[in-house]
XYZ file of C-alpha atoms in Angstrom:
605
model
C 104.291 284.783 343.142
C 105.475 283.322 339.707
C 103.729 280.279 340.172
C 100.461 282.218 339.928
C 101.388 283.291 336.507
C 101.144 281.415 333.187
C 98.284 280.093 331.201
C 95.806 279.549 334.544
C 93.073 277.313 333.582
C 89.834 277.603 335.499
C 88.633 273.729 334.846
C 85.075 274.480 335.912
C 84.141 277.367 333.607
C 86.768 275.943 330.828
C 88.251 279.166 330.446
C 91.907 280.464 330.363
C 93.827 283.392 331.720
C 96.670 284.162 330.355
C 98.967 286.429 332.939
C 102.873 288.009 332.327
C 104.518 289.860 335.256
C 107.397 292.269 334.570
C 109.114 293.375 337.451
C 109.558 297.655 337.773
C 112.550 299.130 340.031
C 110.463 302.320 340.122
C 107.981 301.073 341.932
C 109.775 298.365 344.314
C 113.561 299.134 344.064
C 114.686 295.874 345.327
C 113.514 294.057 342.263
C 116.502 294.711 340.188
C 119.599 296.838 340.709
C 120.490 296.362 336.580
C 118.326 296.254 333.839
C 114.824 298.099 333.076
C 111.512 297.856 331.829
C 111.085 295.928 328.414
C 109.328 298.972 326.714
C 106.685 296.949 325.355
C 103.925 299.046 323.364
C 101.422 296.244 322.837
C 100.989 292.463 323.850
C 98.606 289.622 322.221
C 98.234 286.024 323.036
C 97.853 283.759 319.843
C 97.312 279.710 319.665
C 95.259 277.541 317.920
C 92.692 278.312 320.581
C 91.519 281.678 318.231
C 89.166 279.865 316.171
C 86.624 279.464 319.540
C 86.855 283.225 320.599
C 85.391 284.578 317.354
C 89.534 284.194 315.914
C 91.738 282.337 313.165
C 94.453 279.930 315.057
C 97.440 281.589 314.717
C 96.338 284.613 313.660
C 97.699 288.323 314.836
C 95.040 289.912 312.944
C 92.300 288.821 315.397
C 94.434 288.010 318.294
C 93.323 288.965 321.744
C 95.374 292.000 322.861
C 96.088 291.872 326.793
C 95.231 294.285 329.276
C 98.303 296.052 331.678
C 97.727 296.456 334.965
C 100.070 297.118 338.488
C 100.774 294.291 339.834
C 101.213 294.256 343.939
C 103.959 297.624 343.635
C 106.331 295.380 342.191
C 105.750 295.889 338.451
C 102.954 295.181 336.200
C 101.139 292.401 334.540
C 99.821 291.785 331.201
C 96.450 289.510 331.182
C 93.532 288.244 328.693
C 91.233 285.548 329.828
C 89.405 283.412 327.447
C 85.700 282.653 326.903
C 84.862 278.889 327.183
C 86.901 276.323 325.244
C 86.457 272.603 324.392
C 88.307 270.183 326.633
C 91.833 269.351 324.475
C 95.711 270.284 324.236
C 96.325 273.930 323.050
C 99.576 275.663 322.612
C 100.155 279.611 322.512
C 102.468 282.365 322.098
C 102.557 286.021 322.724
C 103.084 288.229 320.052
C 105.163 291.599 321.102
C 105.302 294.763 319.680
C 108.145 296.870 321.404
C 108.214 300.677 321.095
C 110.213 301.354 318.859
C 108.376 299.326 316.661
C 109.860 296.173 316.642
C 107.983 292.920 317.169
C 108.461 289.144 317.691
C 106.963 285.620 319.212
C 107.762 284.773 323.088
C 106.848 281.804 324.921
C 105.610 281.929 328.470
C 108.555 281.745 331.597
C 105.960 280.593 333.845
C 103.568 277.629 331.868
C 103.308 274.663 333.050
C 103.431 272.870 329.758
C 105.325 272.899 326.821
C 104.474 272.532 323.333
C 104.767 269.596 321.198
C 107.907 270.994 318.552
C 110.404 272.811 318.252
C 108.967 276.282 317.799
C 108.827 276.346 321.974
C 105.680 277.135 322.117
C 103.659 277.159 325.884
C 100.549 274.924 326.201
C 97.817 273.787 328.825
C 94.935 271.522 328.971
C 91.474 271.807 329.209
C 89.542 269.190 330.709
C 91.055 265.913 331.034
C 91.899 264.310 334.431
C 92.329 266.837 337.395
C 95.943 267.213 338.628
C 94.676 268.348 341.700
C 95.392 267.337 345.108
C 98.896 265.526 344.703
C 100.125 263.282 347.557
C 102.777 263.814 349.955
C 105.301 261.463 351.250
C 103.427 259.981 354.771
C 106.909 260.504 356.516
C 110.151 262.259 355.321
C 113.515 260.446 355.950
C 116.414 262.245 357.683
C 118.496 263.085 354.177
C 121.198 261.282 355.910
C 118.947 257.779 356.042
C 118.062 258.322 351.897
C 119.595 255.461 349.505
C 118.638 257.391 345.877
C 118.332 255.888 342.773
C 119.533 258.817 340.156
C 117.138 258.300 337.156
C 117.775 259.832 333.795
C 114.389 259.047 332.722
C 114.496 258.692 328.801
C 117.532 255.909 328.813
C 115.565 254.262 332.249
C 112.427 253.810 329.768
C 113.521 253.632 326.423
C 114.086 249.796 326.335
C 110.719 249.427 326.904
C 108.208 252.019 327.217
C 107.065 251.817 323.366
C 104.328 254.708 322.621
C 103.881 255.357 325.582
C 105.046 258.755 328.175
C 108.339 257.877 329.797
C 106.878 259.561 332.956
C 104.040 256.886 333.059
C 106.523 254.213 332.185
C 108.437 254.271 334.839
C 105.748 252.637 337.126
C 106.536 249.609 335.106
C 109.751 249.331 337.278
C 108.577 250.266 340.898
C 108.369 246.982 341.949
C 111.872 246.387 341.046
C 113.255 249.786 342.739
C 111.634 249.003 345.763
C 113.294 245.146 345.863
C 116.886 247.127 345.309
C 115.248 248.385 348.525
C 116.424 251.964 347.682
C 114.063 254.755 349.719
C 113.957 257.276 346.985
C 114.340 258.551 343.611
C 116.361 261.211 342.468
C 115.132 262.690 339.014
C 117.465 264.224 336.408
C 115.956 267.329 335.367
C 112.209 267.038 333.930
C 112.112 270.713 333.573
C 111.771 271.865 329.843
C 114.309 272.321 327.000
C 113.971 273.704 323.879
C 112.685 271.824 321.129
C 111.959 267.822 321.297
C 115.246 266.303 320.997
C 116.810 264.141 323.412
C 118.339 265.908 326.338
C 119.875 265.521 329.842
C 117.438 268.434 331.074
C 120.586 270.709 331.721
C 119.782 273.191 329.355
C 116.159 274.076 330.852
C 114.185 277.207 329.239
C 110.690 276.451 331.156
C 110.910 275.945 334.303
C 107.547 275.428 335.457
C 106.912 272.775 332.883
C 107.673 269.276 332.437
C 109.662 268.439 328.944
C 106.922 267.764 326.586
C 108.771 264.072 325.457
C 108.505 263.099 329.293
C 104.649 263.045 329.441
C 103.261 262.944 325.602
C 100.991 260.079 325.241
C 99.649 259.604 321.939
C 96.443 258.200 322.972
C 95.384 261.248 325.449
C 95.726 264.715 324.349
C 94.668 265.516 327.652
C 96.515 263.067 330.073
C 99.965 264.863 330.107
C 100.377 266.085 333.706
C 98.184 263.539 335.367
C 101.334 260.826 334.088
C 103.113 263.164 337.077
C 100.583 262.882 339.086
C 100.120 259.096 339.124
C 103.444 258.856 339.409
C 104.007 260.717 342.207
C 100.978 259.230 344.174
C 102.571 255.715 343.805
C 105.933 257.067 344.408
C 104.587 258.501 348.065
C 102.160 255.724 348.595
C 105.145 253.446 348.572
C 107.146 255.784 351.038
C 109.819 256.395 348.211
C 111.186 259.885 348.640
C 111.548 262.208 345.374
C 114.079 264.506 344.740
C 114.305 266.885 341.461
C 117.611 267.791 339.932
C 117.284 271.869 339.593
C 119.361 274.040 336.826
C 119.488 277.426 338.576
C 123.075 278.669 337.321
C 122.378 278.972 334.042
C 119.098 279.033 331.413
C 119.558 278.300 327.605
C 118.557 281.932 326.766
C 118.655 280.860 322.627
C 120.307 282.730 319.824
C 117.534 284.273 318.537
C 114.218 285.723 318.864
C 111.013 283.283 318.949
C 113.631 280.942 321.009
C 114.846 280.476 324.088
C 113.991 281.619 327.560
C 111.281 283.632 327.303
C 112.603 286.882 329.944
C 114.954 287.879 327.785
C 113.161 288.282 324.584
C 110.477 289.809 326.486
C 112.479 292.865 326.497
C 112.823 295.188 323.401
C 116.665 295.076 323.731
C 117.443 291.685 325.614
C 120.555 293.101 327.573
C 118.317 294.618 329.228
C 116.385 291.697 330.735
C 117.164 292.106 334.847
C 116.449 287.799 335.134
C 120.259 286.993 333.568
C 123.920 288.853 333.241
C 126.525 287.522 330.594
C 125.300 286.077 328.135
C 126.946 283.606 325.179
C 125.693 282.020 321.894
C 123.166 279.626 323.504
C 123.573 280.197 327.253
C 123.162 283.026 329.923
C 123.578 283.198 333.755
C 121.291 284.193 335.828
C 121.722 287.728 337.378
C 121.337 286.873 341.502
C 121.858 290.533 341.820
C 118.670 291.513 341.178
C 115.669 290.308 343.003
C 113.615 289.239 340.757
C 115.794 286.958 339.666
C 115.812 285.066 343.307
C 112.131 285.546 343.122
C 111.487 283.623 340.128
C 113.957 281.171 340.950
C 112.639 280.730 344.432
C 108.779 280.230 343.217
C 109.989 278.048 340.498
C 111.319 275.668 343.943
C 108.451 276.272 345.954
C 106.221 274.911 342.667
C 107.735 272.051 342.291
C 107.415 271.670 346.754
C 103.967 272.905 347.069
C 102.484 271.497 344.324
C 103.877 268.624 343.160
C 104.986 267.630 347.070
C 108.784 267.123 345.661
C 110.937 265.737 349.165
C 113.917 267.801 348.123
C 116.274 269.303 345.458
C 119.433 269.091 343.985
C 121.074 272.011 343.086
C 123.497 271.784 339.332
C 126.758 273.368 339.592
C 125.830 275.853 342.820
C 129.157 277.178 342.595
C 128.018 279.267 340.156
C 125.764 281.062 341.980
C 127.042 281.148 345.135
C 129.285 283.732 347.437
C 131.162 282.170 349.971
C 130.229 283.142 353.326
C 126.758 285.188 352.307
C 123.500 284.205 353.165
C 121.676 286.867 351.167
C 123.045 285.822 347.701
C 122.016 283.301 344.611
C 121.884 279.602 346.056
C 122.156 280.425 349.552
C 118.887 282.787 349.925
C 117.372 280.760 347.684
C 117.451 277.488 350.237
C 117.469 280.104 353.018
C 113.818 280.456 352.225
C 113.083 277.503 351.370
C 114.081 275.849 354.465
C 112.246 278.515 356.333
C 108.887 277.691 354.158
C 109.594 274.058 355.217
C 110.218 273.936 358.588
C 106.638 274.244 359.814
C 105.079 270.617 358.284
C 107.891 269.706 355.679
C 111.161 268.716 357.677
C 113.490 266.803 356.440
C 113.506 267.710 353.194
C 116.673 267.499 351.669
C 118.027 270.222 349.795
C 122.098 269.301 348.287
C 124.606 271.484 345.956
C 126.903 270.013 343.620
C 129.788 272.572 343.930
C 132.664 270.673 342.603
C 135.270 273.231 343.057
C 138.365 270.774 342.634
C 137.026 267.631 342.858
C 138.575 267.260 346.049
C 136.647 268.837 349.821
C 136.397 272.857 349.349
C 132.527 271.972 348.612
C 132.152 270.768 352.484
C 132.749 274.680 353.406
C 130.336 275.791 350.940
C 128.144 273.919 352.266
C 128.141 274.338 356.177
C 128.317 278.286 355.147
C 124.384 277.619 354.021
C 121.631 276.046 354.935
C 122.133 272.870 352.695
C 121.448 269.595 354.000
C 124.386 268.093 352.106
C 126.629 268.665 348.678
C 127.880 266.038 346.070
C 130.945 264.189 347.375
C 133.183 263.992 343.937
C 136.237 262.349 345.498
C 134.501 259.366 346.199
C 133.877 258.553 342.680
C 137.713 259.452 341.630
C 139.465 257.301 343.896
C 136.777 254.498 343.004
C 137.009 254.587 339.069
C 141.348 254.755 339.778
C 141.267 251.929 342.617
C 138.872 249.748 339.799
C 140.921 250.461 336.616
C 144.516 249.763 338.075
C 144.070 248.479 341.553
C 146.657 250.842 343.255
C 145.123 252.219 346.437
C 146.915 254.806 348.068
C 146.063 256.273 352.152
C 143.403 259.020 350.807
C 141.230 256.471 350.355
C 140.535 256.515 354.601
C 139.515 260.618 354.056
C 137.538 259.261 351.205
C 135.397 256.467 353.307
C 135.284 258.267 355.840
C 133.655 261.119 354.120
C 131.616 262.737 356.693
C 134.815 264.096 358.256
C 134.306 268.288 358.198
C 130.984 268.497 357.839
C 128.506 270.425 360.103
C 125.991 268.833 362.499
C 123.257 267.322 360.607
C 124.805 267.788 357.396
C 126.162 264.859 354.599
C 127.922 264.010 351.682
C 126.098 262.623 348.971
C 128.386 259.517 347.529
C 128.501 257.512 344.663
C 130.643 255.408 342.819
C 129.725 256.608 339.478
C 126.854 259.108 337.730
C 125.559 260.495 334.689
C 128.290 262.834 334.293
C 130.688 260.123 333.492
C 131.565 256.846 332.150
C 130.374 254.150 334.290
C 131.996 252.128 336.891
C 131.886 249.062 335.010
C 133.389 250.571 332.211
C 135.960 252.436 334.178
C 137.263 249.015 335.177
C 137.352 247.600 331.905
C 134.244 246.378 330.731
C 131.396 243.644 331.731
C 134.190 241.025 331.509
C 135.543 242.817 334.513
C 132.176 243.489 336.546
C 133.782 241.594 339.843
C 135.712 245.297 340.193
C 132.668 246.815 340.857
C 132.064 244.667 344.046
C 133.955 246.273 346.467
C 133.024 249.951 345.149
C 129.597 248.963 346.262
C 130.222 247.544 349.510
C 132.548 250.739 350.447
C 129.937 252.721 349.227
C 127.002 251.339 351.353
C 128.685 251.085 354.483
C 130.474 254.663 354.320
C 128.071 257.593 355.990
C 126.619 260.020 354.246
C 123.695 260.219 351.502
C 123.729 257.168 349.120
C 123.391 257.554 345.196
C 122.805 254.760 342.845
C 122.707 255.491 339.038
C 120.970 253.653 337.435
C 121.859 250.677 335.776
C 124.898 250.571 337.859
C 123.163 248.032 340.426
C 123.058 245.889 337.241
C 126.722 246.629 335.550
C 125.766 248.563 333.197
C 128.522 249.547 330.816
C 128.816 252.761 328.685
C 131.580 255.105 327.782
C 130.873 258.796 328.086
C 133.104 261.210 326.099
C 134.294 263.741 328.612
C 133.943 266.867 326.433
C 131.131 268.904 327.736
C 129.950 269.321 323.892
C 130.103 265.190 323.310
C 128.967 264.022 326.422
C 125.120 264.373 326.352
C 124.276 260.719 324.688
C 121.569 258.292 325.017
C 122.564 255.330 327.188
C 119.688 253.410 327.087
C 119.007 250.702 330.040
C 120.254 247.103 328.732
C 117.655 245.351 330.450
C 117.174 242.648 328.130
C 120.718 241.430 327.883
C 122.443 243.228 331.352
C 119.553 243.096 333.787
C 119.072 239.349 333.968
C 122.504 237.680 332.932
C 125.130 235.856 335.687
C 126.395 239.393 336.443
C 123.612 241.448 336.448
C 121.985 239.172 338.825
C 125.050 238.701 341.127
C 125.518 242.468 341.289
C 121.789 243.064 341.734
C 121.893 240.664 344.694
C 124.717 242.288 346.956
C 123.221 246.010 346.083
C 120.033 244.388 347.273
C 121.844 242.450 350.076
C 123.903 245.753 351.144
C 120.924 248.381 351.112
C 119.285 246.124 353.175
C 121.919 246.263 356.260
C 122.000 250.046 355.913
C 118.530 250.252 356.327
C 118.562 247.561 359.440
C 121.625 249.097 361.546
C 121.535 253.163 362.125
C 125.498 252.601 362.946
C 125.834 252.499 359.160
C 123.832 255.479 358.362
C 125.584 257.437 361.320
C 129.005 259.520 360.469
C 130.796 257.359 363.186
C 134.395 256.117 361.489
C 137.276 255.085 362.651
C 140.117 255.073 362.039
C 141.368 258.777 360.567
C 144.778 257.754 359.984
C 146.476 254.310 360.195
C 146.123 252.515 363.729
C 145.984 249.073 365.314
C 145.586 247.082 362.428
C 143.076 249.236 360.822
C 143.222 251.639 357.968
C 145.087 251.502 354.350
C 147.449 249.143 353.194
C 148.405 250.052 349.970
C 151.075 246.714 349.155
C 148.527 244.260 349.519
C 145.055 246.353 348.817
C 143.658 245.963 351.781
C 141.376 248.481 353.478
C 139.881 247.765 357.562
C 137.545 250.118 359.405
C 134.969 250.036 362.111
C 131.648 251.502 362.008
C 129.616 251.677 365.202
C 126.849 253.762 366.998
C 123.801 253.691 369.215
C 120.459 252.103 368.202
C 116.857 252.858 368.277
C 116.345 250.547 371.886
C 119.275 251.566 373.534
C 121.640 248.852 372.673
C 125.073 249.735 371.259
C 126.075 248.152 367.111
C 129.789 247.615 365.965
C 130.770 246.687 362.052
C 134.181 245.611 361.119
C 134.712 246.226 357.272
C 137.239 244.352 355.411
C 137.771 244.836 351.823
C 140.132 243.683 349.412
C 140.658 245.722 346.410
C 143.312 243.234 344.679
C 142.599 240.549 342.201
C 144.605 238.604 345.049
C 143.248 236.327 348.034
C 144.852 237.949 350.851
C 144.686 236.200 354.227
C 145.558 238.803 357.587
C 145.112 239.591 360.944
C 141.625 241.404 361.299
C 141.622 243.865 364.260
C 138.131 243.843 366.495
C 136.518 246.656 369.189
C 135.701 244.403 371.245
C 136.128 240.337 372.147
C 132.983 237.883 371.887
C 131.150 236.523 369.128
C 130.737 238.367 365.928
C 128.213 237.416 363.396
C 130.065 237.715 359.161
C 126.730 238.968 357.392
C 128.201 238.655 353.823
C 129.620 235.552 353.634
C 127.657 233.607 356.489
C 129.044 232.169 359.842
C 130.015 233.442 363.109
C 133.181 233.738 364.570
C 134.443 234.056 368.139
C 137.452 236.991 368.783
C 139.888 236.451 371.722
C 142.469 239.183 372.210
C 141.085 241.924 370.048
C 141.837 239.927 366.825
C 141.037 237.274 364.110
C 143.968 236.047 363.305
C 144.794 234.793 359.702
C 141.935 235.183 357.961
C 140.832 234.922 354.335
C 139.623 237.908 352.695
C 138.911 236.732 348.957
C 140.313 239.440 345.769
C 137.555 241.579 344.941
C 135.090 240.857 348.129
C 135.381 241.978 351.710
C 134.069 240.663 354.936
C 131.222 242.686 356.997
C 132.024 241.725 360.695
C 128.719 242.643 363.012
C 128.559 242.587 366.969
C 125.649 244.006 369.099
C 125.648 244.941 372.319
């Protein structure tokens, strides 16, 4: 329903409606349990749009005053449509004036663009390319098959996007995604914040629009959206899966009128608002109490699905808004119905929670108690950044490779070695001096089961230091590629990501959650005194034949040479290194695993 609200422009006629729903427990009791109406006496639209509908821009005076109507027994809607208007980039506001005779500014919670400053005002176009008719993905992977490149889009283009829209920009770089081989992107949020500053998208306010910095060209007033369009027609034409990090815990709700998200100051006192609960200086939840509230948040999803053809969404911090165990409540109903609206011509889309609850596996229970294809997998990064900065392994690391252990049928972990929250890898191991510690972290990584996330710059060494105070961390890290992309160790790293997401994408028994061992047996598992890890990966193919990996890895800045364990006897091709080798007896004996490398034993049968 929310979707249909907004500033709706009718391209053919070039003329504008402008449409507000507020929901009403009086006349549908489900919508909200607290709250109430927002006693609004009179509402106008103003923009600098006045001045061609017999108006001043910006003007109360002679600003259109909208018409209230019931709106489908769930509340009512407020509504003005425009007479014809030349083709450019407008922005608006409504202009409220409550009952008691208080009045103020309010964006729009449903356009789908924002304005250019930071007086958060709503916009749309007139004319201009048409964003109809967006692409889909020909086929949707299994989640479990996706390799994801996590994109914070400003520091991806910044390097060298010049004047241009950092959406648009990124199409500079396909051709180099697609040779990392990865099968799809994974967007930080592109939903907007307020005002134009530089931001992680994690403190959204708009959610039906894109951040006005992410698609502003300055030579097309009109272009805007279309950058998302192109972008995601090249994206699906090159079978590159999209994924779009959501914020549905929390909304910046601002500190004062004229700012903020725009369902609170909507309402003459905004406690009253029924869309969010507790509310701090900047921040408030979002109240999953009240029906509206999943509503909103639900058509703000099926938007971004139905519209835009988005393959699947991450959801920030879902432990927020989630009750263990119940279907009916915040996250869960929320993917409940999405997964229902998918399953007739949308399947596998892939829809993940990051609930980090201790960093350790109470997230895998959240997540088989919903319909979630998947959640982040936190521990993998952990013991990764501690094995890289001191060496030490320890025998968690076998829960933490084999990290599909617990988790329902046709459900995953998402892994990763590092991500925007934190530091990188690189630096976590001391610095681009030290890249050779990020080897084996990659090869672990690749050839573990689950969900694979790149961040990027990380396939490159990329080397930044994040503060880890919430209020310090949210810094531009801007993409090296001058100076990281293209030197010895860029290149070399580069190569065995490319190298690795290659095999995963060649042997299913890789993408499968088949591991073994769980514990330490026959020659495989941990050995903390020399920092060795062995395991076997193995599963079924496509044609009916049967594949077998032997992984050895050596986490120490010492050659080790050991007795490698094998499934079965017969000839066994080394696809890192080169070479075959033939195994008698169930073992290789004394062989050379080289500090900071591993081995990648294949047999087919």
């Amino acid at each position: 329903m929310y979707e249909s609200f907004g500033a709706l422009v009718d391209q053919a006629a070039k003329t504008v409606t402008f449409r507000v729903f507020f929901p009403d427990n009086a006349l549908d009791p489900t919508q909200y349990q607290r709250g109430g109406v927002p006693n609004i006496n009179e509402m106008k639209v103003i923009g600098d749009f006045q001045n061609q509908i017999e108006g001043n821009n910006w003007d109360i005076g002679t600003a259109p005053v909208m018409e209230k109507t019931q709106y489908q027994n769930k509340g009512w809607a407020y509504s003005y449509t425009t007479t014809q208007l030349a083709d450019n980039f407008y922005q608006y506001k409504f202009f409220v004036t409550f009952e008691n005779g208080t009045a103020r500014y309010v964006s729009d919670p449903c356009t789908k663009y924002g304005g250019s400053d930071d007086k958060e005002n709503s916009a749309f176009v007139v004319g201009g390319p048409l964003i109809a008719g967006v692409q889909p993905i020909a086929r949707l992977l299994p989640p479990r098959d996706l390799v994801l490149y996590e994109m914070m889009i400003d520091d991806f283009t910044a390097e060298y996007r010049g004047q241009r829209a950092p959406i648009d920009a990124i199409r500079d770089k396909l051709d180099y995604l697609q040779n990392l081989g990865i099968n799809g992107i994974e967007f930080m949020p592109w939903t907007a914040w307020p005002g134009g500053d530089f931001s992680w998208g994690y403190n959204p306010f708009q959610f039906f629009s894109v951040a006005y910095r992410y698609v502003h060209d300055q030579n097309d007033a009109t272009n805007k959206l279309y950058h998302l369009k192109e972008l995601i027609d090249e994206l699906h034409s090159r079978n590159l899966d999209i994924v779009l990090d959501g914020v549905f815990e929390d909304v910046n709700a601002g500190s004062q009128p004229n700012r903020g998200f725009p369902y609170v100051w909507f309402y003459q006192t905004p406690s009253d608002s029924p869309y969010v609960g507790s509310q701090g200086q900047y921040f408030a939840n979002f109240d999953y109490r009240n029906g509206c509230t999943e509503e909103f948040i639900r058509d703000v999803c099926l938007y971004w699905i139905d519209t835009w053809k988005v393959d699947g969404i991450r959801f920030d911090y879902a432990r927020g808004y989630l009750r263990h165990g119940d279907r009916s409540f915040g996250v869960a109903k929320v993917i409940g119905d999405l997964v229902a609206h998918a399953s007739a011509n949308r399947r596998n889309m892939s829809f993940t929670l990051e609930d980090l609850p201790d960093n350790r596996y109470g997230a895998i229970d959240d997540t088989n108690q919903t319909d979630a294809t998947g959640c982040w997998f936190d521990p993998f990064m952990w013991k990764t950044f501690q094995y890289a900065s001191s060496d030490q392994l320890d025998h968690e690391l076998l829960r933490i490779l084999n990290c599909n252990l617990d988790f329902a049928t046709d459900k995953s972990p998402v892994i990763y070695v590092e991500n925007h929250d934190h530091s990188t890898l690189v630096r976590n191991a001391g610095g681009r001096d030290r890249w050779y510690k990020a080897q084996v972290p990659a090869i672990s990584l690749l050839t573990s089961p689950g969900i694979v996330l790149i961040h990027n710059g990380q396939e490159f060494g990329e080397d930044y230091f994040i503060p880890e105070s919430n209020g310090a961390r949210v810094l531009p890290r801007p993409l090296r590629w001058t100076a990281h992309s293209d030197d010895s160790r860029g290149r070399n790293l580069y190569g065995l990501y490319q190298t690795l997401i290659r095999l995963r994408d060649a042997h299913p028994s890789l993408r499968s959650p088949n591991f073994f061992p769980a514990t330490n047996q026959n020659g495989y598992g941990v050995f903390p005194d020399i920092g060795l890890v062995v395991y076997h990966r193995y599963g079924p193919t496509d044609d009916g034949s049967f594949e077998r990996f032997i992984i050895v890895l050596d986490y120490s800045d010492i050659d080790r040479v050991v007795d490698v364990p094998f499934s079965i006897n017969g000839v066994w091709q080394e696809l890192l290194n080169g070479g075959l080798v033939t195994v008698q007896n169930f073992v290789l004996p004394h062989t050379l695993i080289n500090s900071n490398w591993g081995k990648i034993y294949f047999n087919k049968t």
